[in-house]
GROMACS .gro file of C-alpha atoms in nm:
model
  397
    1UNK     CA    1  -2.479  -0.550   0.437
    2UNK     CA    2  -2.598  -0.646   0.103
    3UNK     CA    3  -2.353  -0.658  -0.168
    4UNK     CA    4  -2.379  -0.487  -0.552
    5UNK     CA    5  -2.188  -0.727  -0.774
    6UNK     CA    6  -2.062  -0.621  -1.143
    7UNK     CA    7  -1.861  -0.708  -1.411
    8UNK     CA    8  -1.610  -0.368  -1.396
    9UNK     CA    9  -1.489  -0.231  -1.749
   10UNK     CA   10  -1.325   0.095  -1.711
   11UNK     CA   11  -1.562   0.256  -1.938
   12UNK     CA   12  -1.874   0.107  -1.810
   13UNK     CA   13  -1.810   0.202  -1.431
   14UNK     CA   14  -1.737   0.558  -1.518
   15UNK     CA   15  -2.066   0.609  -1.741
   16UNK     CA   16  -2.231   0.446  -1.444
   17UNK     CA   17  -2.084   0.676  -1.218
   18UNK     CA   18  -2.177   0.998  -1.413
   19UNK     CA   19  -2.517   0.841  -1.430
   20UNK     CA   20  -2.513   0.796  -1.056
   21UNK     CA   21  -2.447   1.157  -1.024
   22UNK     CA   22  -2.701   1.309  -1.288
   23UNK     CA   23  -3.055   1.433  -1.217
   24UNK     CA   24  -3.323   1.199  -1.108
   25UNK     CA   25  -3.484   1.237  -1.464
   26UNK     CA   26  -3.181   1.169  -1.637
   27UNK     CA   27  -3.117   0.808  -1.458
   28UNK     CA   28  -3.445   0.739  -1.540
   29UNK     CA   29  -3.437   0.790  -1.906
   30UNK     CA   30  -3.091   0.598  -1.918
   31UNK     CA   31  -3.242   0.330  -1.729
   32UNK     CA   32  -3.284   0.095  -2.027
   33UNK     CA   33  -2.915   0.196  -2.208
   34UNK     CA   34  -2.767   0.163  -1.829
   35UNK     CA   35  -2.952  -0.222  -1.816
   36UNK     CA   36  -2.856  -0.323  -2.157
   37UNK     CA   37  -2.462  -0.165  -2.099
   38UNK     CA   38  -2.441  -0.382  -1.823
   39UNK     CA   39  -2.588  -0.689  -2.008
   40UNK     CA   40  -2.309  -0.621  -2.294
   41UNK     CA   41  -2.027  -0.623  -2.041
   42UNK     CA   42  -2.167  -0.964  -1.860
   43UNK     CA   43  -2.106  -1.124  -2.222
   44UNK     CA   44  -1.796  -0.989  -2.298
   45UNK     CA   45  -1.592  -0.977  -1.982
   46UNK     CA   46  -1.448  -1.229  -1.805
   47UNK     CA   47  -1.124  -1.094  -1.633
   48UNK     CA   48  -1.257  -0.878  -1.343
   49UNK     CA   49  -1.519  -0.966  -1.134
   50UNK     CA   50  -1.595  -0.755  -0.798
   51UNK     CA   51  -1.787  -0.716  -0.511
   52UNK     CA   52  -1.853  -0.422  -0.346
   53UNK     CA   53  -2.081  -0.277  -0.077
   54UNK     CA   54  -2.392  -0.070  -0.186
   55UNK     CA   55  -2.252   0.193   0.024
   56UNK     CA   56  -1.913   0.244  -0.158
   57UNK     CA   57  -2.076   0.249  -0.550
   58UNK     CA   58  -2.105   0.562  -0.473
   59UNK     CA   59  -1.794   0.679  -0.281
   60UNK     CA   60  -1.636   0.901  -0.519
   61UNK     CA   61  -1.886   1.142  -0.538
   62UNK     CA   62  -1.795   1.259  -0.232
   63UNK     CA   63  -1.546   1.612  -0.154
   64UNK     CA   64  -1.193   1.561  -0.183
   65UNK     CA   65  -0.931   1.578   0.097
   66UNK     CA   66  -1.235   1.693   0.374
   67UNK     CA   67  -1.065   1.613   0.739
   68UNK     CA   68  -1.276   1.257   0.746
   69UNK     CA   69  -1.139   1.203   0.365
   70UNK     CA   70  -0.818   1.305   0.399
   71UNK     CA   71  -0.616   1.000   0.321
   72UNK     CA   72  -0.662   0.643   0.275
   73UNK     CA   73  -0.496   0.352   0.190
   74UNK     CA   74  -0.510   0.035  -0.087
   75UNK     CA   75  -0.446  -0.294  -0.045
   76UNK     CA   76  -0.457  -0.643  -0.202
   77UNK     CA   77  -0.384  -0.950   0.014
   78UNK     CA   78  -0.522  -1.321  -0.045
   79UNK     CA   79  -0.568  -1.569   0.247
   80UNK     CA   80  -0.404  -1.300   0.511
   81UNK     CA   81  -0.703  -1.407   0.746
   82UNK     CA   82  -0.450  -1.445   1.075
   83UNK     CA   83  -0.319  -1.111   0.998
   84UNK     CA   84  -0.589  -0.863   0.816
   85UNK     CA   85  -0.716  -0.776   1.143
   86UNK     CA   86  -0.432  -0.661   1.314
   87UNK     CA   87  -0.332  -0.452   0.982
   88UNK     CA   88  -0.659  -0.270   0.988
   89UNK     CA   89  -0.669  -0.210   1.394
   90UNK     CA   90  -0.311  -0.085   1.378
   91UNK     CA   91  -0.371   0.148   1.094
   92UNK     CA   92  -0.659   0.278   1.229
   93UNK     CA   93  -0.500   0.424   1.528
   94UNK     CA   94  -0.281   0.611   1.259
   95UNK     CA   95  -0.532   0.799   1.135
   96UNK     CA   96  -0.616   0.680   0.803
   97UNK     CA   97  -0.948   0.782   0.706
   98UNK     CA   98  -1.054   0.462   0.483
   99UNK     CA   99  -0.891   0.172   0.388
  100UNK     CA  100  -0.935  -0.069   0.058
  101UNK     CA  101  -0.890  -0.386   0.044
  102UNK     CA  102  -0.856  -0.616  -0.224
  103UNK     CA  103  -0.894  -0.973  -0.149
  104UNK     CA  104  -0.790  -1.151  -0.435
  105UNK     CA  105  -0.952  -1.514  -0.430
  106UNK     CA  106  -0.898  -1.582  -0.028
  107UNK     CA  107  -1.005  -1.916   0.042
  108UNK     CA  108  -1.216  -1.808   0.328
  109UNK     CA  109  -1.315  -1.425   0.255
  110UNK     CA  110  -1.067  -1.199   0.434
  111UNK     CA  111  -1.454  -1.016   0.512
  112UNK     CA  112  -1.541  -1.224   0.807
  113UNK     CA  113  -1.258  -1.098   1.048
  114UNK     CA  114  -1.315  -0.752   0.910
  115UNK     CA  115  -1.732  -0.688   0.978
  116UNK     CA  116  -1.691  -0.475   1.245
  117UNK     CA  117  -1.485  -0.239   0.992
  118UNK     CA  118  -1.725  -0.302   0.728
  119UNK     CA  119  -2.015  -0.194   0.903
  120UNK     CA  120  -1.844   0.051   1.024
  121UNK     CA  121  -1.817   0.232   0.691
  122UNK     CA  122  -1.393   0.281   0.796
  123UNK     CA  123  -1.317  -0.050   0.519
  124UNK     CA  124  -1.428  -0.086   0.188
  125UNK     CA  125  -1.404  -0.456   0.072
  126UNK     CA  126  -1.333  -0.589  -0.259
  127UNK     CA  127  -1.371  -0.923  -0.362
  128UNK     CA  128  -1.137  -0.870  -0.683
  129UNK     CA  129  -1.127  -1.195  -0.912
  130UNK     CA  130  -0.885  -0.999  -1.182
  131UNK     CA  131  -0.600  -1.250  -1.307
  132UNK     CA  132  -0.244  -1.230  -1.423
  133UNK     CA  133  -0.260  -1.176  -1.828
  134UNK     CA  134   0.024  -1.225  -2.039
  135UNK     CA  135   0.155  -0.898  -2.164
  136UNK     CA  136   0.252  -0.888  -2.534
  137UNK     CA  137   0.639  -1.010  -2.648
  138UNK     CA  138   0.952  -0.797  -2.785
  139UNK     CA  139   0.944  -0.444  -2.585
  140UNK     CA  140   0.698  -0.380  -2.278
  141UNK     CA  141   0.703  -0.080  -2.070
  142UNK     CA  142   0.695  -0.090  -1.672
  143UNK     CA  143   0.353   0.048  -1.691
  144UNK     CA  144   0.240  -0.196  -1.912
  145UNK     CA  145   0.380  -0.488  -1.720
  146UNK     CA  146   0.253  -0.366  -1.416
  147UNK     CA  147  -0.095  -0.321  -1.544
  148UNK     CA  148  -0.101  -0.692  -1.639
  149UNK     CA  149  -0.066  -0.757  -1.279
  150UNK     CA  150  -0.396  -0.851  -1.025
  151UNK     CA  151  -0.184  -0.566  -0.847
  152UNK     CA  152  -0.176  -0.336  -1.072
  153UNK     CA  153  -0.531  -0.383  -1.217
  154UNK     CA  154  -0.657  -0.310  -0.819
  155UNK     CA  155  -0.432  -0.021  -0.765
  156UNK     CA  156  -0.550   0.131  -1.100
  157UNK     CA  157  -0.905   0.066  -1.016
  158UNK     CA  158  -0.865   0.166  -0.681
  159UNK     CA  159  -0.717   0.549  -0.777
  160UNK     CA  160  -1.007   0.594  -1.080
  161UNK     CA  161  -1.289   0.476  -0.815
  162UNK     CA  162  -1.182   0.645  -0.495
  163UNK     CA  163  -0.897   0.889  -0.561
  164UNK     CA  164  -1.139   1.207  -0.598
  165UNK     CA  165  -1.262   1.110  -0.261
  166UNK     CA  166  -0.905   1.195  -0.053
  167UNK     CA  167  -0.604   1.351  -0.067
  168UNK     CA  168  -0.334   1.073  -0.022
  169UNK     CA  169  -0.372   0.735  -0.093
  170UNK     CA  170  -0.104   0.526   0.028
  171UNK     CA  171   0.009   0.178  -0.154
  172UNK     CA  172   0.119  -0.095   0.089
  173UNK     CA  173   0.045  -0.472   0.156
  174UNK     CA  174  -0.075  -0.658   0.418
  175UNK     CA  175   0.255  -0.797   0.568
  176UNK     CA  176   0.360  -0.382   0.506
  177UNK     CA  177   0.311  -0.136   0.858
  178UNK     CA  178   0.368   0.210   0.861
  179UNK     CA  179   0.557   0.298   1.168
  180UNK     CA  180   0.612   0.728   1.276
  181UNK     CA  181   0.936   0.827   1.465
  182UNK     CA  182   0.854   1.195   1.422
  183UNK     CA  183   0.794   1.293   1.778
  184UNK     CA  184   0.606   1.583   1.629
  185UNK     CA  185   0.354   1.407   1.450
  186UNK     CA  186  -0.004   1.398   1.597
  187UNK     CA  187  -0.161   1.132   1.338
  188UNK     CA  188  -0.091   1.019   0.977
  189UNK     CA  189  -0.249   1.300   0.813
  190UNK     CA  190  -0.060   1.576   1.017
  191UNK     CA  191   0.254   1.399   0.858
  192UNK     CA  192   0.095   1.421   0.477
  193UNK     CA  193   0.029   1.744   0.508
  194UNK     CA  194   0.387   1.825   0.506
  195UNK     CA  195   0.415   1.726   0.167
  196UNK     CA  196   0.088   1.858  -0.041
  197UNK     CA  197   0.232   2.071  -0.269
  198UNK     CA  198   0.441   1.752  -0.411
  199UNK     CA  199   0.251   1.455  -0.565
  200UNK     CA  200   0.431   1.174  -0.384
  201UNK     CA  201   0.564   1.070  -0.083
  202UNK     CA  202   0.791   0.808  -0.066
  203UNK     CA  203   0.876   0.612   0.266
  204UNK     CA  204   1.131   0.352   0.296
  205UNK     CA  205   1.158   0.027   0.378
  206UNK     CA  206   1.272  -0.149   0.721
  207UNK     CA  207   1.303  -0.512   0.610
  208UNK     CA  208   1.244  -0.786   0.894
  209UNK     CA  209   1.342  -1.142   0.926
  210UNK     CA  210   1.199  -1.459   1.105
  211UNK     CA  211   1.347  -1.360   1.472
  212UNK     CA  212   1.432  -1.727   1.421
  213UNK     CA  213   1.065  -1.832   1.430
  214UNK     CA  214   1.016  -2.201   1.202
  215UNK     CA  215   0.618  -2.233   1.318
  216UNK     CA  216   0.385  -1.918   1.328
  217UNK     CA  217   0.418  -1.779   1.632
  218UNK     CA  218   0.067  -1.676   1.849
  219UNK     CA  219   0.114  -1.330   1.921
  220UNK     CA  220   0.047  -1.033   1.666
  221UNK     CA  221   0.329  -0.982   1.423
  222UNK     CA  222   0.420  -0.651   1.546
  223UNK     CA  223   0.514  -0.850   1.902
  224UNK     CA  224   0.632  -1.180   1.742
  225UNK     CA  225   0.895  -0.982   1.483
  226UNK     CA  226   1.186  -0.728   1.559
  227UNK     CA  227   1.483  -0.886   1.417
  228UNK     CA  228   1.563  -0.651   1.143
  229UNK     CA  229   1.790  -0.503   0.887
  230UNK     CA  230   1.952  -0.234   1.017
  231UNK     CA  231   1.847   0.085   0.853
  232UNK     CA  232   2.133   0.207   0.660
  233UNK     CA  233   2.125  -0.163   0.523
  234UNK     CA  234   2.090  -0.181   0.081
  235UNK     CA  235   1.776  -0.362   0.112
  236UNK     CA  236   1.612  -0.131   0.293
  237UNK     CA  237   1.649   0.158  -0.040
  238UNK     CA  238   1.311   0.074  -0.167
  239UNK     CA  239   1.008   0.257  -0.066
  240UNK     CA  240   0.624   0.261  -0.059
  241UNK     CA  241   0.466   0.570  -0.209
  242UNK     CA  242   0.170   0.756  -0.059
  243UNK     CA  243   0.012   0.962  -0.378
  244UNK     CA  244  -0.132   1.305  -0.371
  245UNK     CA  245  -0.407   1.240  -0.611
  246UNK     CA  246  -0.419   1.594  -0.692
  247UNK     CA  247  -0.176   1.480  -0.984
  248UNK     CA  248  -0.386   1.231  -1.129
  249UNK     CA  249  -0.141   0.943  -1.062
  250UNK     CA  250  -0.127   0.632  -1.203
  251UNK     CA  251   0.098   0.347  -1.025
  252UNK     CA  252   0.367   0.180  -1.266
  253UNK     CA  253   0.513  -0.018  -1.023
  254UNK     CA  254   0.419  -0.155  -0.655
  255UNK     CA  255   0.639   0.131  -0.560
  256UNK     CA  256   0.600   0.410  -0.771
  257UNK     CA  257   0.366   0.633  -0.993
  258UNK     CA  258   0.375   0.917  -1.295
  259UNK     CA  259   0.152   1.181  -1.282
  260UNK     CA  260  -0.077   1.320  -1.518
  261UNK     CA  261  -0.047   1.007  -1.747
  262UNK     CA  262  -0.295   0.838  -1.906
  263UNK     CA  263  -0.267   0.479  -1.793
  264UNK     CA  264  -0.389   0.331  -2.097
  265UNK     CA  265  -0.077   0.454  -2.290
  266UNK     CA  266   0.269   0.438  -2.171
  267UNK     CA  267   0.401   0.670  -2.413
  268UNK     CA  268   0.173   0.942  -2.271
  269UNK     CA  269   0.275   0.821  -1.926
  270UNK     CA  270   0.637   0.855  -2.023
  271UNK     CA  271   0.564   1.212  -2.186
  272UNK     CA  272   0.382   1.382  -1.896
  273UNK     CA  273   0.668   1.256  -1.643
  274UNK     CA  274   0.904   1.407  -1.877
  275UNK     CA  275   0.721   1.701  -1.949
  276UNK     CA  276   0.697   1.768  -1.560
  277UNK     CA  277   0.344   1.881  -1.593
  278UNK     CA  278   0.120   1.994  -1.278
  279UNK     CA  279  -0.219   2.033  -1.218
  280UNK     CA  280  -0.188   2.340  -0.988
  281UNK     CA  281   0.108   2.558  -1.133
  282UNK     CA  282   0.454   2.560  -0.932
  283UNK     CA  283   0.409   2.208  -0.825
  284UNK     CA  284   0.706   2.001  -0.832
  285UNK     CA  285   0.554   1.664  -1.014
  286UNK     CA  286   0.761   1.421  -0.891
  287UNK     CA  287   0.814   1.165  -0.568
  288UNK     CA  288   0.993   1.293  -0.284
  289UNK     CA  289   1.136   1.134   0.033
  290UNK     CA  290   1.064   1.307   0.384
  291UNK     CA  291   1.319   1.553   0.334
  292UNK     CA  292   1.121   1.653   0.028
  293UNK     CA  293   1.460   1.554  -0.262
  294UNK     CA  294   1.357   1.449  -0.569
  295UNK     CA  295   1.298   1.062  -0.606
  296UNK     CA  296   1.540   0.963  -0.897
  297UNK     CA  297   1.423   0.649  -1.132
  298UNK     CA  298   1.604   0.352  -1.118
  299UNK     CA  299   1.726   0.180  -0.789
  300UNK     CA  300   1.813   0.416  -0.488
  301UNK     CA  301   2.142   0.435  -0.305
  302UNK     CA  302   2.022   0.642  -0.008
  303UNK     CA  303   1.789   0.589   0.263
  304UNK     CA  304   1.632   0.759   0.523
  305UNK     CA  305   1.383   0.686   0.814
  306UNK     CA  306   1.417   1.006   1.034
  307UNK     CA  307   1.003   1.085   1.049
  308UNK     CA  308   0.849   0.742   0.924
  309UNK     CA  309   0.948   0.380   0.790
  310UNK     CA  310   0.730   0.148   0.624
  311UNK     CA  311   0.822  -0.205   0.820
  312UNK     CA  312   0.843  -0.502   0.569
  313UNK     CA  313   0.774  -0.817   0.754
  314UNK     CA  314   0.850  -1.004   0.466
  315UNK     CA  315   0.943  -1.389   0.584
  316UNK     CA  316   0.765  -1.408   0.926
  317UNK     CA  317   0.828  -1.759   1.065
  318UNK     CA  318   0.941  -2.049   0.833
  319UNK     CA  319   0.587  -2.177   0.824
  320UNK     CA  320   0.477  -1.854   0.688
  321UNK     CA  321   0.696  -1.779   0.411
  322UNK     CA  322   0.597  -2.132   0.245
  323UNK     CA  323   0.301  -2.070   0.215
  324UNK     CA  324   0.353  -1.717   0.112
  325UNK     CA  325   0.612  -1.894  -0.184
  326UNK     CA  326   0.357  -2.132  -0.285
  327UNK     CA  327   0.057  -1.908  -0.346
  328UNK     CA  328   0.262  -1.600  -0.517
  329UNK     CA  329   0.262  -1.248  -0.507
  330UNK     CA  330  -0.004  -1.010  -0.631
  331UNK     CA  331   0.275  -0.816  -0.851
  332UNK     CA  332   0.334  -1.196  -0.955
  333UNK     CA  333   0.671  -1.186  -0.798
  334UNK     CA  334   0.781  -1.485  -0.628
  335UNK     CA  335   1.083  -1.469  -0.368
  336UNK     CA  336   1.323  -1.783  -0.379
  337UNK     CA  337   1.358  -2.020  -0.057
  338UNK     CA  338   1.742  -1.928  -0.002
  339UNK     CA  339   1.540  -1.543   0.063
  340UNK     CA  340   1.463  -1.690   0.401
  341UNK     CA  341   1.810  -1.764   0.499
  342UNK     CA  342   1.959  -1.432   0.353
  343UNK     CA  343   1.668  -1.214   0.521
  344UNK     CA  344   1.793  -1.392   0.863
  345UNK     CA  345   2.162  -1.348   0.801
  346UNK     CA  346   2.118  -0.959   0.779
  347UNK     CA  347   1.837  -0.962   1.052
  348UNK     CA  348   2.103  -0.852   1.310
  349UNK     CA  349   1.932  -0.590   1.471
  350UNK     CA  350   1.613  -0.516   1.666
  351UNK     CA  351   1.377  -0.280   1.556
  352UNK     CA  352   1.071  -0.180   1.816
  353UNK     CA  353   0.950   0.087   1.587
  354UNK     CA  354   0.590  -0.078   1.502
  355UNK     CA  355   0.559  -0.140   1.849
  356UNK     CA  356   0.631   0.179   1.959
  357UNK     CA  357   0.404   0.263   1.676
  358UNK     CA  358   0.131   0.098   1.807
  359UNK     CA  359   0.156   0.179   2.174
  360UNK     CA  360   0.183   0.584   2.110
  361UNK     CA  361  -0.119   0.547   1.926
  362UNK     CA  362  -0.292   0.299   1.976
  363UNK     CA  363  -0.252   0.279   2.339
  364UNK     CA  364  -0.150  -0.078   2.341
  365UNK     CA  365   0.172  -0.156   2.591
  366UNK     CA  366   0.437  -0.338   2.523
  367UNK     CA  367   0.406  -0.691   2.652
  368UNK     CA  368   0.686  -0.719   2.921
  369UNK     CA  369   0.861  -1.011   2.788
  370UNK     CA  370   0.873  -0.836   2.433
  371UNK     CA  371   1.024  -0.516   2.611
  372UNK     CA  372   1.302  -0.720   2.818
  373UNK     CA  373   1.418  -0.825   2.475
  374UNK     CA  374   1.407  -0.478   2.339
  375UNK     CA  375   1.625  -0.353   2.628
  376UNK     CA  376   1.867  -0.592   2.637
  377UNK     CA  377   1.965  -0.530   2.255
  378UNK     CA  378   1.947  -0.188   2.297
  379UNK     CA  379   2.213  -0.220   2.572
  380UNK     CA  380   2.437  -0.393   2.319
  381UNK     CA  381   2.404  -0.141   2.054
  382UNK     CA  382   2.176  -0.347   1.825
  383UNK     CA  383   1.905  -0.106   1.763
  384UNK     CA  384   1.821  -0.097   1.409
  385UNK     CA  385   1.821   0.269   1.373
  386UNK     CA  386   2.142   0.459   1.319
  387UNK     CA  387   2.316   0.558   1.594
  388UNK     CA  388   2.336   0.939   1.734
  389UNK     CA  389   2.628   1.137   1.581
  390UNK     CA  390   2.621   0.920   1.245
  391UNK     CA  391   2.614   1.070   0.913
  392UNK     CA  392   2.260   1.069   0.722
  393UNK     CA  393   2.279   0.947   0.407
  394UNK     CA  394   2.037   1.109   0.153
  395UNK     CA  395   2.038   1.191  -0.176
  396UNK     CA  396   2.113   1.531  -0.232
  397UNK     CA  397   1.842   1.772  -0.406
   0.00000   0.00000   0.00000
């Protein structure tokens, strides 16, 4: 599929957008100012380059929140060839109704294990060449720090392209798989449903450790990884937030968003959060966790994973989380090598919730060996999960 390359500047994309969408006669007449506007920008800009398919320019002109728009999510990875396809195939079977990715300067282009989802019209791919930029010194807000990120320049871009297009757009990275315990649940969008009339959901992490691989293993992460933190564990109080974009949001962090802020000024960001305004009146405009309580700022205490979990497979194998240290983060976060250690030390359960994931939807089995494993922690109590009769711990309202 051929591809439409620009320089994107806010400002430019969005005139080109409502140009997109005006009368025949009126594109024509802008022809020349829509030629010489992108000339300008060529000149001018130099920080972010993408790629896009022809077929997505004009994606968010389509109906919000229809039942084959209904959520999506965003991603940026870079050289996560071995594992992009497995990420897309599992969260496919979920439900999602698009995903974008963000490949951010892969070596080889994440693209060529993805052209079956490509052509497909299910994955929209990015080739994002935004970089790091230095943000000014003394005081610098979250959102302004976050916004100097390749992350948060492809989240941002990713909510003002596509977020009219769905109803939910969830925020998660490529070594990041959403797993559903809710029995009840039919598909990812019969769980977001749930939670409409708030503007984020928040799902917590389940961190996972090496399950003492030192070389990458051969079989798909979900099968190669269930050592894990158990779930009441302190690392596992951060969360991934799936947006209702409803609320105009705008992501401050890789983990959480204000609503009805304009992202090009923190102090309005800060205002609107504070002001708790909503775009449809009685609407609570804040995160909430499945049980719908408030999200408080600043680090969580509490946990909880009754319906859904958002597994972290954050080391993988030795061999893995090298190469992870040495080409960075897209938040520009870097983890330390004594992380790999620690993650193993609390790795003393087993977790088979993305594989249970996978085979309730997906229809994938559970390779025997894998399940013989499962079993025999289970019969020793090392399940991940809390055990029946314990005391939830949430926040309360």
């Amino acid at each position: 599929m051929a591809s439409l390359k620009l320089t994107h500047v806010y400002g430019l994309h969005q005139f080109i957008t409502e140009l997109w969408q005006a009368p025949r006669h009126r594109r024509l007449g802008s022809l020349a100012a829509t030629v010489a506007a992108v000339v300008i920008s060529l000149l001018i800009c130099s920080s972010q380059c993408l790629s896009v398919t022809a077929a997505s320019a004009a994606a968010g002109a389509s109906s919000r929140g229809g039942e084959g728009n209904y959520s999506a999510l965003c991603a940026v990875g870079r050289n996560e060839n071995r594992y992009v396809k497995e990420w897309v195939d599992y969260h496919k079977c979920l439900g999602f109704s698009r995903i974008y990715l963000y490949d951010h300067g892969s070596t080889v282009p994440m693209s060529e294990q993805l052209k079956g989802h490509i052509a497909s019209g299910f994955l929209t791919y990015v080739n994002f060449s935004a970089a790091h930029r230095k943000f000014q010194e003394g005081y610098t807000s979250d959102l302004d720090r976050f916004m100097s990120t390749v992350q948060g320049q492809a989240y941002k871009h990713c909510v003002d392209t596509w977020g009219g297009r769905h109803t939910f757009i969830g925020f998660i990275d490529l070594d990041e798989f959403m797993v559903l315990y809710d029995p009840g649940v039919r598909s990812v969008n019969n769980l977001l449903r749930d939670y409409e009339q708030h503007p984020g959901l928040s799902i917590y992490w389940v961190l996972l450790g090496s399950s003492g691989h030192t070389t990458r293993p051969q079989a798909p992460v979900v099968e190669s990884y269930t050592a894990c933190t158990p779930h009441d564990h302190k690392f596992n109080t951060q969360f991934k937030t799936f947006v209702n974009t409803r609320f105009k949001p705008t992501m401050y962090s890789p983990h959480r968003a204000v609503f009805n802020a304009s992202s090009s000024s923190s102090a309005a960001a800060a205002n609107a959060a504070a002001a708790g305004s909503s775009p449809d009146g009685g609407l609570e405009p804040y995160m909430v966790n499945e049980h719908r309580q408030r999200i408080a700022r600043g680090r969580n205490k509490y946990s909880t994973h009754e319906r859904a979990a958002i597994f972290h497979y954050v080391t993988k194998s030795l061999e893995d989380f090298s190469e992870k240290m040495n080409r960075g983060g897209g938040a520009g976060v870097t983890r330390p090598k004594y992380y790999f250690t620690l993650m193993d030390r609390y790795s003393k359960a087993t977790c088979d919730g993305a594989l249970a994931t996978r085979a309730r939807f997906c229809g994938v089995p559970v390779p025997a060996a894998v399940q013989a494993k499962l079993d025999e922690a289970a019969a020793k109590g090392k399940t991940g999960r809390r055990r029946a009769g314990a005391k939830l711990k949430v926040k309360p309202a």
